[in-house]
Tab-separated table of N, CA, C and O in Angstrom:
chain	number	residue	atom	x	y	z
A	24	MET	N	-10.697	-13.433	12.241
A	24	MET	CA	-9.615	-12.478	12.407
A	24	MET	C	-8.275	-13.090	11.995
A	24	MET	O	-7.410	-12.380	11.511
A	25	ILE	N	-8.158	-14.399	12.166
A	25	ILE	CA	-6.917	-15.067	11.776
A	25	ILE	C	-6.730	-14.998	10.267
A	25	ILE	O	-5.619	-14.757	9.783
A	26	ASP	N	-7.827	-15.172	9.494
A	26	ASP	CA	-7.740	-15.055	8.039
A	26	ASP	C	-7.311	-13.658	7.623
A	26	ASP	O	-6.528	-13.495	6.685
A	27	TYR	N	-7.814	-12.652	8.325
A	27	TYR	CA	-7.434	-11.275	8.005
A	27	TYR	C	-5.950	-11.046	8.281
A	27	TYR	O	-5.256	-10.422	7.472
A	28	GLN	N	-5.457	-11.551	9.393
A	28	GLN	CA	-4.034	-11.400	9.714
A	28	GLN	C	-3.157	-12.133	8.695
A	28	GLN	O	-2.091	-11.639	8.320
A	29	GLN	N	-3.599	-13.294	8.234
A	29	GLN	CA	-2.851	-14.021	7.209
A	29	GLN	C	-2.847	-13.253	5.891
A	29	GLN	O	-1.833	-13.216	5.192
A	30	MET	N	-3.980	-12.647	5.549
A	30	MET	CA	-4.067	-11.850	4.333
A	30	MET	C	-3.119	-10.659	4.405
A	30	MET	O	-2.402	-10.360	3.447
A	31	ILE	N	-3.097	-9.985	5.549
A	31	ILE	CA	-2.187	-8.850	5.733
A	31	ILE	C	-0.743	-9.300	5.565
A	31	ILE	O	0.052	-8.653	4.882
A	32	SER	N	-0.412	-10.415	6.158
A	32	SER	CA	0.950	-10.939	6.075
A	32	SER	C	1.324	-11.266	4.627
A	32	SER	O	2.427	-10.933	4.170
A	33	ARG	N	0.424	-11.904	3.888
A	33	ARG	CA	0.697	-12.235	2.485
A	33	ARG	C	0.884	-10.982	1.649
A	33	ARG	O	1.817	-10.901	0.839
A	34	GLN	N	0.018	-9.999	1.836
A	34	GLN	CA	0.113	-8.785	1.033
A	34	GLN	C	1.388	-8.017	1.320
A	34	GLN	O	2.034	-7.503	0.398
A	35	ARG	N	1.786	-7.947	2.569
A	35	ARG	CA	3.049	-7.262	2.896
A	35	ARG	C	4.240	-8.006	2.323
A	35	ARG	O	5.195	-7.398	1.828
A	36	LYS	N	4.176	-9.324	2.350
A	36	LYS	CA	5.262	-10.130	1.792
A	36	LYS	C	5.386	-9.887	0.290
A	36	LYS	O	6.484	-9.678	-0.224
A	37	TRP	N	4.253	-9.860	-0.421
A	37	TRP	CA	4.282	-9.597	-1.851
A	37	TRP	C	4.810	-8.196	-2.153
A	37	TRP	O	5.529	-7.998	-3.138
A	38	MET	N	4.467	-7.236	-1.327
A	38	MET	CA	4.969	-5.879	-1.535
A	38	MET	C	6.481	-5.823	-1.330
A	38	MET	O	7.189	-5.152	-2.087
A	39	PHE	N	6.990	-6.534	-0.320
A	39	PHE	CA	8.442	-6.568	-0.112
A	39	PHE	C	9.149	-7.234	-1.293
A	39	PHE	O	10.209	-6.770	-1.724
A	40	TYR	N	8.582	-8.318	-1.813
A	40	TYR	CA	9.173	-8.961	-2.989
A	40	TYR	C	9.189	-8.018	-4.180
A	40	TYR	O	10.190	-7.930	-4.903
A	41	LEU	N	8.098	-7.296	-4.387
A	41	LEU	CA	8.029	-6.349	-5.489
A	41	LEU	C	9.033	-5.218	-5.314
A	41	LEU	O	9.700	-4.814	-6.272
A	42	LEU	N	9.157	-4.720	-4.092
A	42	LEU	CA	10.154	-3.672	-3.832
A	42	LEU	C	11.566	-4.170	-4.107
A	42	LEU	O	12.396	-3.440	-4.663
A	43	ALA	N	11.845	-5.405	-3.736
A	43	ALA	CA	13.175	-5.972	-4.005
A	43	ALA	C	13.424	-6.076	-5.507
A	43	ALA	O	14.533	-5.761	-5.977
A	44	LEU	N	12.418	-6.488	-6.267
A	44	LEU	CA	12.572	-6.550	-7.724
A	44	LEU	C	12.795	-5.171	-8.334
A	44	LEU	O	13.591	-5.023	-9.270
A	45	LEU	N	12.106	-4.177	-7.812
A	45	LEU	CA	12.279	-2.819	-8.337
A	45	LEU	C	13.664	-2.266	-8.024
A	45	LEU	O	14.264	-1.594	-8.861
A	46	VAL	N	14.171	-2.555	-6.846
A	46	VAL	CA	15.534	-2.124	-6.505
A	46	VAL	C	16.534	-2.819	-7.423
A	46	VAL	O	17.482	-2.195	-7.914
A	47	LEU	N	16.299	-4.097	-7.671
A	47	LEU	CA	17.169	-4.836	-8.578
A	47	LEU	C	17.102	-4.254	-9.988
A	47	LEU	O	18.137	-4.077	-10.645
A	48	GLY	N	15.895	-3.933	-10.452
A	48	GLY	CA	15.745	-3.327	-11.770
A	48	GLY	C	16.400	-1.964	-11.854
A	48	GLY	O	16.992	-1.612	-12.874
A	49	TRP	N	16.313	-1.203	-10.784
A	49	TRP	CA	16.953	0.113	-10.763
A	49	TRP	C	18.474	-0.023	-10.814
A	49	TRP	O	19.148	0.754	-11.483
A	50	GLY	N	18.997	-1.015	-10.137
A	50	GLY	CA	20.445	-1.170	-10.082
A	50	GLY	C	21.049	-1.798	-11.322
A	50	GLY	O	22.203	-1.543	-11.648
A	51	VAL	N	20.286	-2.596	-12.058
A	51	VAL	CA	20.848	-3.373	-13.157
A	51	VAL	C	20.534	-2.799	-14.528
A	51	VAL	O	21.368	-2.837	-15.423
A	52	THR	N	19.343	-2.256	-14.702
A	52	THR	CA	18.925	-1.821	-16.037
A	52	THR	C	19.315	-0.363	-16.303
A	52	THR	O	19.588	0.402	-15.371
A	53	PRO	N	19.307	0.027	-17.564
A	53	PRO	CA	19.606	1.428	-17.887
A	53	PRO	C	18.412	2.373	-17.711
A	53	PRO	O	18.551	3.574	-17.891
A	54	TRP	N	17.236	1.850	-17.360
A	54	TRP	CA	16.036	2.671	-17.199
A	54	TRP	C	15.892	3.140	-15.766
A	54	TRP	O	14.885	2.891	-15.098
A	55	LYS	N	16.870	3.841	-15.286
A	55	LYS	CA	16.889	4.268	-13.887
A	55	LYS	C	15.719	5.184	-13.517
A	55	LYS	O	15.105	4.973	-12.475
A	56	PRO	N	15.348	6.193	-14.325
A	56	PRO	CA	14.208	7.032	-13.927
A	56	PRO	C	12.892	6.257	-13.835
A	56	PRO	O	12.071	6.519	-12.959
A	57	VAL	N	12.705	5.279	-14.725
A	57	VAL	CA	11.468	4.491	-14.695
A	57	VAL	C	11.412	3.661	-13.415
A	57	VAL	O	10.398	3.660	-12.699
A	58	PHE	N	12.485	2.960	-13.112
A	58	PHE	CA	12.482	2.118	-11.913
A	58	PHE	C	12.499	2.946	-10.633
A	58	PHE	O	11.912	2.545	-9.627
A	59	LEU	N	13.142	4.094	-10.666
A	59	LEU	CA	13.122	4.958	-9.489
A	59	LEU	C	11.714	5.531	-9.259
A	59	LEU	O	11.266	5.634	-8.109
A	60	GLY	N	11.019	5.853	-10.339
A	60	GLY	CA	9.638	6.302	-10.217
A	60	GLY	C	8.740	5.193	-9.689
A	60	GLY	O	7.894	5.419	-8.813
A	61	LEU	N	8.905	3.980	-10.216
A	61	LEU	CA	8.142	2.844	-9.702
A	61	LEU	C	8.460	2.589	-8.238
A	61	LEU	O	7.575	2.271	-7.444
A	62	LEU	N	9.714	2.735	-7.885
A	62	LEU	CA	10.137	2.513	-6.502
A	62	LEU	C	9.525	3.552	-5.565
A	62	LEU	O	8.996	3.197	-4.500
A	63	LEU	N	9.548	4.806	-5.949
A	63	LEU	CA	8.944	5.859	-5.129
A	63	LEU	C	7.445	5.617	-4.960
A	63	LEU	O	6.919	5.658	-3.846
A	64	GLY	N	6.756	5.364	-6.060
A	64	GLY	CA	5.322	5.126	-5.992
A	64	GLY	C	4.980	3.882	-5.189
A	64	GLY	O	4.018	3.879	-4.410
A	65	THR	N	5.766	2.828	-5.332
A	65	THR	CA	5.483	1.590	-4.614
A	65	THR	C	5.775	1.729	-3.126
A	65	THR	O	5.043	1.178	-2.298
A	66	ILE	N	6.800	2.460	-2.766
A	66	ILE	CA	7.075	2.688	-1.342
A	66	ILE	C	5.920	3.453	-0.699
A	66	ILE	O	5.445	3.084	0.383
A	67	LEU	N	5.453	4.489	-1.360
A	67	LEU	CA	4.332	5.252	-0.809
A	67	LEU	C	3.035	4.439	-0.856
A	67	LEU	O	2.191	4.552	0.035
A	68	SER	N	2.899	3.588	-1.859
A	68	SER	CA	1.741	2.705	-1.927
A	68	SER	C	1.782	1.678	-0.798
A	68	SER	O	0.739	1.338	-0.215
A	69	PHE	N	2.967	1.183	-0.490
A	69	PHE	CA	3.122	0.245	0.624
A	69	PHE	C	2.790	0.936	1.949
A	69	PHE	O	2.146	0.347	2.813
A	70	TYR	N	3.191	2.176	2.090
A	70	TYR	CA	2.828	2.943	3.281
A	70	TYR	C	1.314	3.097	3.375
A	70	TYR	O	0.727	2.934	4.452
A	71	ASN	N	0.675	3.395	2.241
A	71	ASN	CA	-0.784	3.508	2.225
A	71	ASN	C	-1.450	2.189	2.592
A	71	ASN	O	-2.426	2.165	3.333
A	72	LEU	N	-0.926	1.094	2.078
A	72	LEU	CA	-1.473	-0.228	2.399
A	72	LEU	C	-1.334	-0.514	3.887
A	72	LEU	O	-2.273	-0.979	4.531
A	73	TRP	N	-0.170	-0.213	4.430
A	73	TRP	CA	0.078	-0.463	5.849
A	73	TRP	C	-0.864	0.361	6.727
A	73	TRP	O	-1.459	-0.174	7.668
A	74	THR	N	-1.023	1.646	6.418
A	74	THR	CA	-1.912	2.474	7.233
A	74	THR	C	-3.369	2.051	7.069
A	74	THR	O	-4.119	2.060	8.046
A	75	MET	N	-3.764	1.684	5.860
A	75	MET	CA	-5.141	1.257	5.643
A	75	MET	C	-5.434	-0.031	6.414
A	75	MET	O	-6.480	-0.155	7.048
A	76	GLN	N	-4.508	-0.981	6.387
A	76	GLN	CA	-4.710	-2.233	7.124
A	76	GLN	C	-4.759	-1.986	8.627
A	76	GLN	O	-5.578	-2.577	9.330
A	77	ARG	N	-3.916	-1.104	9.109
A	77	ARG	CA	-3.911	-0.785	10.534
A	77	ARG	C	-5.212	-0.104	10.952
A	77	ARG	O	-5.803	-0.440	11.982
A	78	LYS	N	-5.688	0.818	10.125
A	78	LYS	CA	-6.920	1.522	10.467
A	78	LYS	C	-8.145	0.613	10.337
A	78	LYS	O	-9.096	0.753	11.102
A	79	ILE	N	-8.126	-0.322	9.408
A	79	ILE	CA	-9.228	-1.276	9.294
A	79	ILE	C	-9.243	-2.194	10.506
A	79	ILE	O	-10.315	-2.539	11.019
A	80	SER	N	-8.074	-2.583	11.012
A	80	SER	CA	-8.025	-3.387	12.231
A	80	SER	C	-8.605	-2.616	13.409
A	80	SER	O	-9.376	-3.162	14.203
A	81	LYS	N	-8.248	-1.345	13.517
A	81	LYS	CA	-8.814	-0.516	14.594
A	81	LYS	C	-10.315	-0.351	14.440
A	81	LYS	O	-11.044	-0.354	15.429
A	82	LEU	N	-10.787	-0.216	13.200
A	82	LEU	CA	-12.219	-0.094	12.951
A	82	LEU	C	-12.945	-1.377	13.356
A	82	LEU	O	-14.024	-1.327	13.938
A	83	GLY	N	-12.330	-2.529	13.067
A	83	GLY	CA	-12.917	-3.797	13.476
A	83	GLY	C	-12.966	-3.953	14.977
A	83	GLY	O	-13.950	-4.466	15.530
A	84	GLU	N	-11.916	-3.519	15.666
A	84	GLU	CA	-11.913	-3.574	17.124
A	84	GLU	C	-12.962	-2.628	17.705
A	84	GLU	O	-13.629	-2.949	18.678
A	85	HIS	N	-13.115	-1.469	17.082
A	85	HIS	CA	-14.091	-0.494	17.555
A	85	HIS	C	-15.517	-1.020	17.390
A	85	HIS	O	-16.357	-0.818	18.248
A	86	SER	N	-15.763	-1.717	16.286
A	86	SER	CA	-17.122	-2.204	16.036
A	86	SER	C	-17.476	-3.400	16.907
A	86	SER	O	-18.655	-3.687	17.093
A	87	THR	N	-16.476	-4.095	17.453
A	87	THR	CA	-16.779	-5.232	18.321
A	87	THR	C	-16.915	-4.829	19.783
A	87	THR	O	-17.283	-5.654	20.607
A	88	ASP	N	-16.621	-3.572	20.114
A	88	ASP	CA	-16.815	-3.105	21.488
A	88	ASP	C	-18.296	-3.154	21.840
A	88	ASP	O	-19.150	-2.754	21.050
A	89	ILE	N	-18.601	-3.629	23.037
A	89	ILE	CA	-19.994	-3.737	23.471
A	89	ILE	C	-20.560	-2.361	23.785
A	89	ILE	O	-21.727	-2.084	23.561
A	90	ASP	N	-19.736	-1.466	24.246
A	90	ASP	CA	-20.186	-0.153	24.714
A	90	ASP	C	-20.063	0.934	23.652
A	90	ASP	O	-19.942	2.097	23.991
A	91	THR	N	-20.096	0.601	22.373
A	91	THR	CA	-19.856	1.620	21.349
A	91	THR	C	-20.936	2.682	21.305
A	91	THR	O	-20.668	3.819	20.959
A	92	SER	N	-22.162	2.332	21.632
A	92	SER	CA	-23.223	3.332	21.563
A	92	SER	C	-23.105	4.363	22.684
A	92	SER	O	-23.484	5.513	22.519
A	93	LYS	N	-22.555	3.958	23.818
A	93	LYS	CA	-22.440	4.883	24.948
A	93	LYS	C	-21.070	5.548	25.019
A	93	LYS	O	-20.859	6.453	25.790
A	94	SER	N	-20.148	5.058	24.215
A	94	SER	CA	-18.795	5.585	24.244
A	94	SER	C	-18.733	6.942	23.549
A	94	SER	O	-19.374	7.162	22.527
A	95	LYS	N	-17.933	7.829	24.107
A	95	LYS	CA	-17.758	9.157	23.519
A	95	LYS	C	-16.527	9.212	22.622
A	95	LYS	O	-16.146	10.277	22.157
A	96	LYS	N	-15.890	8.040	22.393
A	96	LYS	CA	-14.722	8.005	21.527
A	96	LYS	C	-15.130	8.333	20.092
A	96	LYS	O	-16.216	8.000	19.653
A	97	ARG	N	-14.199	8.944	19.388
A	97	ARG	CA	-14.436	9.235	17.985
A	97	ARG	C	-14.321	7.946	17.176
A	97	ARG	O	-13.402	7.163	17.375
A	98	LYS	N	-15.234	7.726	16.261
A	98	LYS	CA	-15.211	6.528	15.437
A	98	LYS	C	-14.011	6.602	14.486
A	98	LYS	O	-13.808	7.614	13.811
A	99	PRO	N	-13.203	5.550	14.416
A	99	PRO	CA	-12.033	5.591	13.528
A	99	PRO	C	-12.441	5.569	12.058
A	99	PRO	O	-13.466	5.006	11.686
A	100	ASN	N	-11.631	6.201	11.227
A	100	ASN	CA	-11.879	6.196	9.794
A	100	ASN	C	-10.822	5.352	9.110
A	100	ASN	O	-9.939	4.807	9.750
A	101	ILE	N	-10.881	5.239	7.778
A	101	ILE	CA	-9.907	4.393	7.072
A	101	ILE	C	-8.821	5.209	6.380
A	101	ILE	O	-8.030	4.667	5.635
A	102	GLY	N	-8.740	6.489	6.620
A	102	GLY	CA	-7.603	7.290	6.185
A	102	GLY	C	-7.588	7.685	4.727
A	102	GLY	O	-6.529	7.671	4.102
A	103	THR	N	-8.723	8.042	4.176
A	103	THR	CA	-8.773	8.438	2.772
A	103	THR	C	-7.940	9.698	2.530
A	103	THR	O	-7.193	9.771	1.549
A	104	PHE	N	-8.030	10.661	3.424
A	104	PHE	CA	-7.263	11.893	3.257
A	104	PHE	C	-5.758	11.611	3.291
A	104	PHE	O	-4.995	12.198	2.521
A	105	THR	N	-5.336	10.707	4.146
A	105	THR	CA	-3.922	10.357	4.231
A	105	THR	C	-3.436	9.744	2.922
A	105	THR	O	-2.350	10.076	2.438
A	106	ARG	N	-4.234	8.871	2.334
A	106	ARG	CA	-3.845	8.250	1.065
A	106	ARG	C	-3.789	9.283	-0.061
A	106	ARG	O	-2.883	9.240	-0.898
A	107	LEU	N	-4.732	10.203	-0.080
A	107	LEU	CA	-4.706	11.253	-1.096
A	107	LEU	C	-3.504	12.181	-0.911
A	107	LEU	O	-2.867	12.598	-1.888
A	108	ALA	N	-3.194	12.502	0.328
A	108	ALA	CA	-2.034	13.359	0.603
A	108	ALA	C	-0.733	12.659	0.212
A	108	ALA	O	0.200	13.302	-0.280
A	109	THR	N	-0.672	11.365	0.406
A	109	THR	CA	0.523	10.614	0.007
A	109	THR	C	0.685	10.636	-1.510
A	109	THR	O	1.806	10.771	-2.013
A	110	GLY	N	-0.413	10.510	-2.229
A	110	GLY	CA	-0.354	10.611	-3.685
A	110	GLY	C	0.107	11.990	-4.144
A	110	GLY	O	0.889	12.116	-5.088
A	111	ALA	N	-0.374	13.012	-3.471
A	111	ALA	CA	0.066	14.371	-3.800
A	111	ALA	C	1.542	14.560	-3.497
A	111	ALA	O	2.266	15.205	-4.263
A	112	LEU	N	2.006	13.984	-2.385
A	112	LEU	CA	3.430	14.057	-2.046
A	112	LEU	C	4.278	13.384	-3.115
A	112	LEU	O	5.321	13.918	-3.524
A	113	ALA	N	3.834	12.232	-3.590
A	113	ALA	CA	4.571	11.536	-4.650
A	113	ALA	C	4.638	12.376	-5.916
A	113	ALA	O	5.694	12.459	-6.559
A	114	ALA	N	3.527	13.015	-6.266
A	114	ALA	CA	3.516	13.860	-7.462
A	114	ALA	C	4.443	15.064	-7.303
A	114	ALA	O	5.171	15.424	-8.237
A	115	VAL	N	4.440	15.669	-6.134
A	115	VAL	CA	5.315	16.827	-5.901
A	115	VAL	C	6.778	16.422	-5.981
A	115	VAL	O	7.592	17.113	-6.604
A	116	ILE	N	7.125	15.294	-5.379
A	116	ILE	CA	8.519	14.827	-5.427
A	116	ILE	C	8.917	14.524	-6.869
A	116	ILE	O	10.002	14.913	-7.318
A	117	ALA	N	8.044	13.835	-7.603
A	117	ALA	CA	8.369	13.476	-8.989
A	117	ALA	C	8.490	14.704	-9.880
A	117	ALA	O	9.346	14.749	-10.772
A	118	LEU	N	7.660	15.695	-9.658
A	118	LEU	CA	7.739	16.897	-10.479
A	118	LEU	C	8.905	17.792	-10.083
A	118	LEU	O	9.470	18.491	-10.925
A	119	GLN	N	9.265	17.776	-8.821
A	119	GLN	CA	10.396	18.577	-8.355
A	119	GLN	C	11.721	18.018	-8.894
A	119	GLN	O	12.613	18.775	-9.242
A	120	PHE	N	11.805	16.695	-8.956
A	120	PHE	CA	13.039	16.035	-9.411
A	120	PHE	C	12.742	15.214	-10.661
A	120	PHE	O	13.005	14.007	-10.711
A	121	GLU	N	12.206	15.867	-11.689
A	121	GLU	CA	11.773	15.138	-12.870
A	121	GLU	C	12.917	14.533	-13.675
A	121	GLU	O	12.677	13.658	-14.504
A	122	GLU	N	14.143	14.941	-13.420
A	122	GLU	CA	15.269	14.303	-14.103
A	122	GLU	C	15.595	12.942	-13.493
A	122	GLU	O	16.248	12.115	-14.123
A	123	HIS	N	15.104	12.690	-12.268
A	123	HIS	CA	15.356	11.415	-11.597
A	123	HIS	C	14.152	10.476	-11.617
A	123	HIS	O	14.324	9.257	-11.524
A	124	PHE	N	12.945	11.014	-11.695
A	124	PHE	CA	11.722	10.209	-11.597
A	124	PHE	C	10.888	10.348	-12.861
A	124	PHE	O	10.675	11.456	-13.363
A	125	HIS	N	10.394	9.245	-13.348
A	125	HIS	CA	9.456	9.221	-14.464
A	125	HIS	C	8.053	9.296	-13.865
A	125	HIS	O	7.647	8.425	-13.104
A	126	ILE	N	7.297	10.348	-14.191
A	126	ILE	CA	6.029	10.636	-13.520
A	126	ILE	C	4.994	9.534	-13.729
A	126	ILE	O	4.256	9.176	-12.800
A	127	ILE	N	4.930	8.962	-14.923
A	127	ILE	CA	3.957	7.884	-15.174
A	127	ILE	C	4.304	6.662	-14.342
A	127	ILE	O	3.421	5.972	-13.828
A	128	SER	N	5.582	6.406	-14.154
A	128	SER	CA	6.006	5.285	-13.316
A	128	SER	C	5.631	5.515	-11.860
A	128	SER	O	5.278	4.565	-11.149
A	129	VAL	N	5.704	6.747	-11.420
A	129	VAL	CA	5.303	7.057	-10.049
A	129	VAL	C	3.814	6.779	-9.864
A	129	VAL	O	3.401	6.165	-8.873
A	130	VAL	N	3.002	7.175	-10.834
A	130	VAL	CA	1.555	6.938	-10.751
A	130	VAL	C	1.268	5.442	-10.767
A	130	VAL	O	0.433	4.948	-9.995
A	131	LEU	N	1.942	4.701	-11.634
A	131	LEU	CA	1.762	3.245	-11.655
A	131	LEU	C	2.217	2.615	-10.345
A	131	LEU	O	1.595	1.678	-9.849
A	132	GLY	N	3.295	3.133	-9.780
A	132	GLY	CA	3.773	2.626	-8.502
A	132	GLY	C	2.782	2.888	-7.379
A	132	GLY	O	2.634	2.062	-6.473
A	133	LEU	N	2.090	4.014	-7.435
A	133	LEU	CA	1.079	4.312	-6.412
A	133	LEU	C	-0.082	3.326	-6.458
A	133	LEU	O	-0.762	3.115	-5.451
A	134	MET	N	-0.314	2.708	-7.599
A	134	MET	CA	-1.422	1.763	-7.736
A	134	MET	C	-1.037	0.325	-7.404
A	134	MET	O	-1.889	-0.554	-7.415
A	135	THR	N	0.235	0.057	-7.106
A	135	THR	CA	0.666	-1.328	-6.932
A	135	THR	C	0.017	-2.021	-5.748
A	135	THR	O	-0.228	-3.220	-5.807
A	136	ALA	N	-0.279	-1.322	-4.684
A	136	ALA	CA	-0.924	-1.975	-3.537
A	136	ALA	C	-2.287	-2.519	-3.934
A	136	ALA	O	-2.683	-3.607	-3.496
A	137	TYR	N	-3.004	-1.800	-4.773
A	137	TYR	CA	-4.311	-2.268	-5.213
A	137	TYR	C	-4.181	-3.483	-6.122
A	137	TYR	O	-4.999	-4.405	-6.058
A	138	PHE	N	-3.139	-3.509	-6.958
A	138	PHE	CA	-2.882	-4.698	-7.765
A	138	PHE	C	-2.537	-5.890	-6.878
A	138	PHE	O	-2.991	-7.004	-7.122
A	139	VAL	N	-1.726	-5.651	-5.859
A	139	VAL	CA	-1.346	-6.724	-4.934
A	139	VAL	C	-2.573	-7.258	-4.199
A	139	VAL	O	-2.739	-8.470	-4.053
A	140	ILE	N	-3.449	-6.375	-3.754
A	140	ILE	CA	-4.673	-6.804	-3.071
A	140	ILE	C	-5.522	-7.655	-4.011
A	140	ILE	O	-6.021	-8.720	-3.632
A	141	PHE	N	-5.676	-7.212	-5.249
A	141	PHE	CA	-6.492	-7.933	-6.220
A	141	PHE	C	-5.886	-9.293	-6.557
A	141	PHE	O	-6.588	-10.310	-6.587
A	142	ILE	N	-4.588	-9.333	-6.814
A	142	ILE	CA	-3.931	-10.593	-7.152
A	142	ILE	C	-3.949	-11.547	-5.966
A	142	ILE	O	-4.155	-12.755	-6.130
A	143	ASP	N	-3.747	-11.026	-4.763
A	143	ASP	CA	-3.823	-11.865	-3.565
A	143	ASP	C	-5.215	-12.471	-3.431
A	143	ASP	O	-5.355	-13.657	-3.108
A	144	TYR	N	-6.239	-11.688	-3.693
A	144	TYR	CA	-7.616	-12.181	-3.630
A	144	TYR	C	-7.840	-13.291	-4.658
A	144	TYR	O	-8.409	-14.344	-4.342
A	145	LEU	N	-7.381	-13.060	-5.902
A	145	LEU	CA	-7.560	-14.070	-6.940
A	145	LEU	C	-6.819	-15.357	-6.609
A	145	LEU	O	-7.369	-16.458	-6.744
A	146	LEU	N	-5.567	-15.241	-6.188
A	146	LEU	CA	-4.788	-16.439	-5.854
A	146	LEU	C	-5.379	-17.208	-4.678
A	146	LEU	O	-5.401	-18.439	-4.685
A	147	LYS	N	-5.874	-16.495	-3.697
A	147	LYS	CA	-6.459	-17.139	-2.532
A	147	LYS	C	-7.720	-17.913	-2.918
A	147	LYS	O	-7.926	-19.031	-2.473
A	148	HIS	N	-8.560	-17.320	-3.748
A	148	HIS	CA	-9.817	-17.973	-4.106
A	148	HIS	C	-9.661	-19.007	-5.203
A	148	HIS	O	-10.504	-19.900	-5.319
A	149	LEU	N	-8.620	-18.933	-5.998
A	149	LEU	CA	-8.372	-19.970	-6.995
A	149	LEU	C	-7.784	-21.224	-6.362
A	149	LEU	O	-7.985	-22.327	-6.881
A	150	THR	N	-7.055	-21.061	-5.256
A	150	THR	CA	-6.463	-22.229	-4.594
A	150	THR	C	-7.440	-22.926	-3.655
A	150	THR	O	-7.169	-24.033	-3.231
A	151	GLU	N	-8.557	-22.299	-3.346
A	151	GLU	CA	-9.549	-22.936	-2.455
A	151	GLU	C	-10.469	-23.846	-3.219
A	151	GLU	O	-10.745	-23.780	-4.323
């Protein structure tokens, strides 16, 4: 469980660094719609990452309960519908304000949590 908590901490740290770079890019470069789209997608992707990690922790706690077979509690899920709804929200915002957001950048921003997870996995296993 300690390794999982360290992984969560590393991934959140990388997401914060990426968000800081995107804010810097939005403020400094002339490509404001691109960076604003990346920023919107990455913020919602970070929210998805946070909820997924929280729900996976709850799922792990639920599976370690001794009384799970006799318990009438509902088994926790990993929030697939929530992640899909967040993606739809990002698309609606980007399409509603298309003069401010670049839609392809929003889609790429929505995928950043998965890139962070993959890169974190590679870096962790290459250093071992």
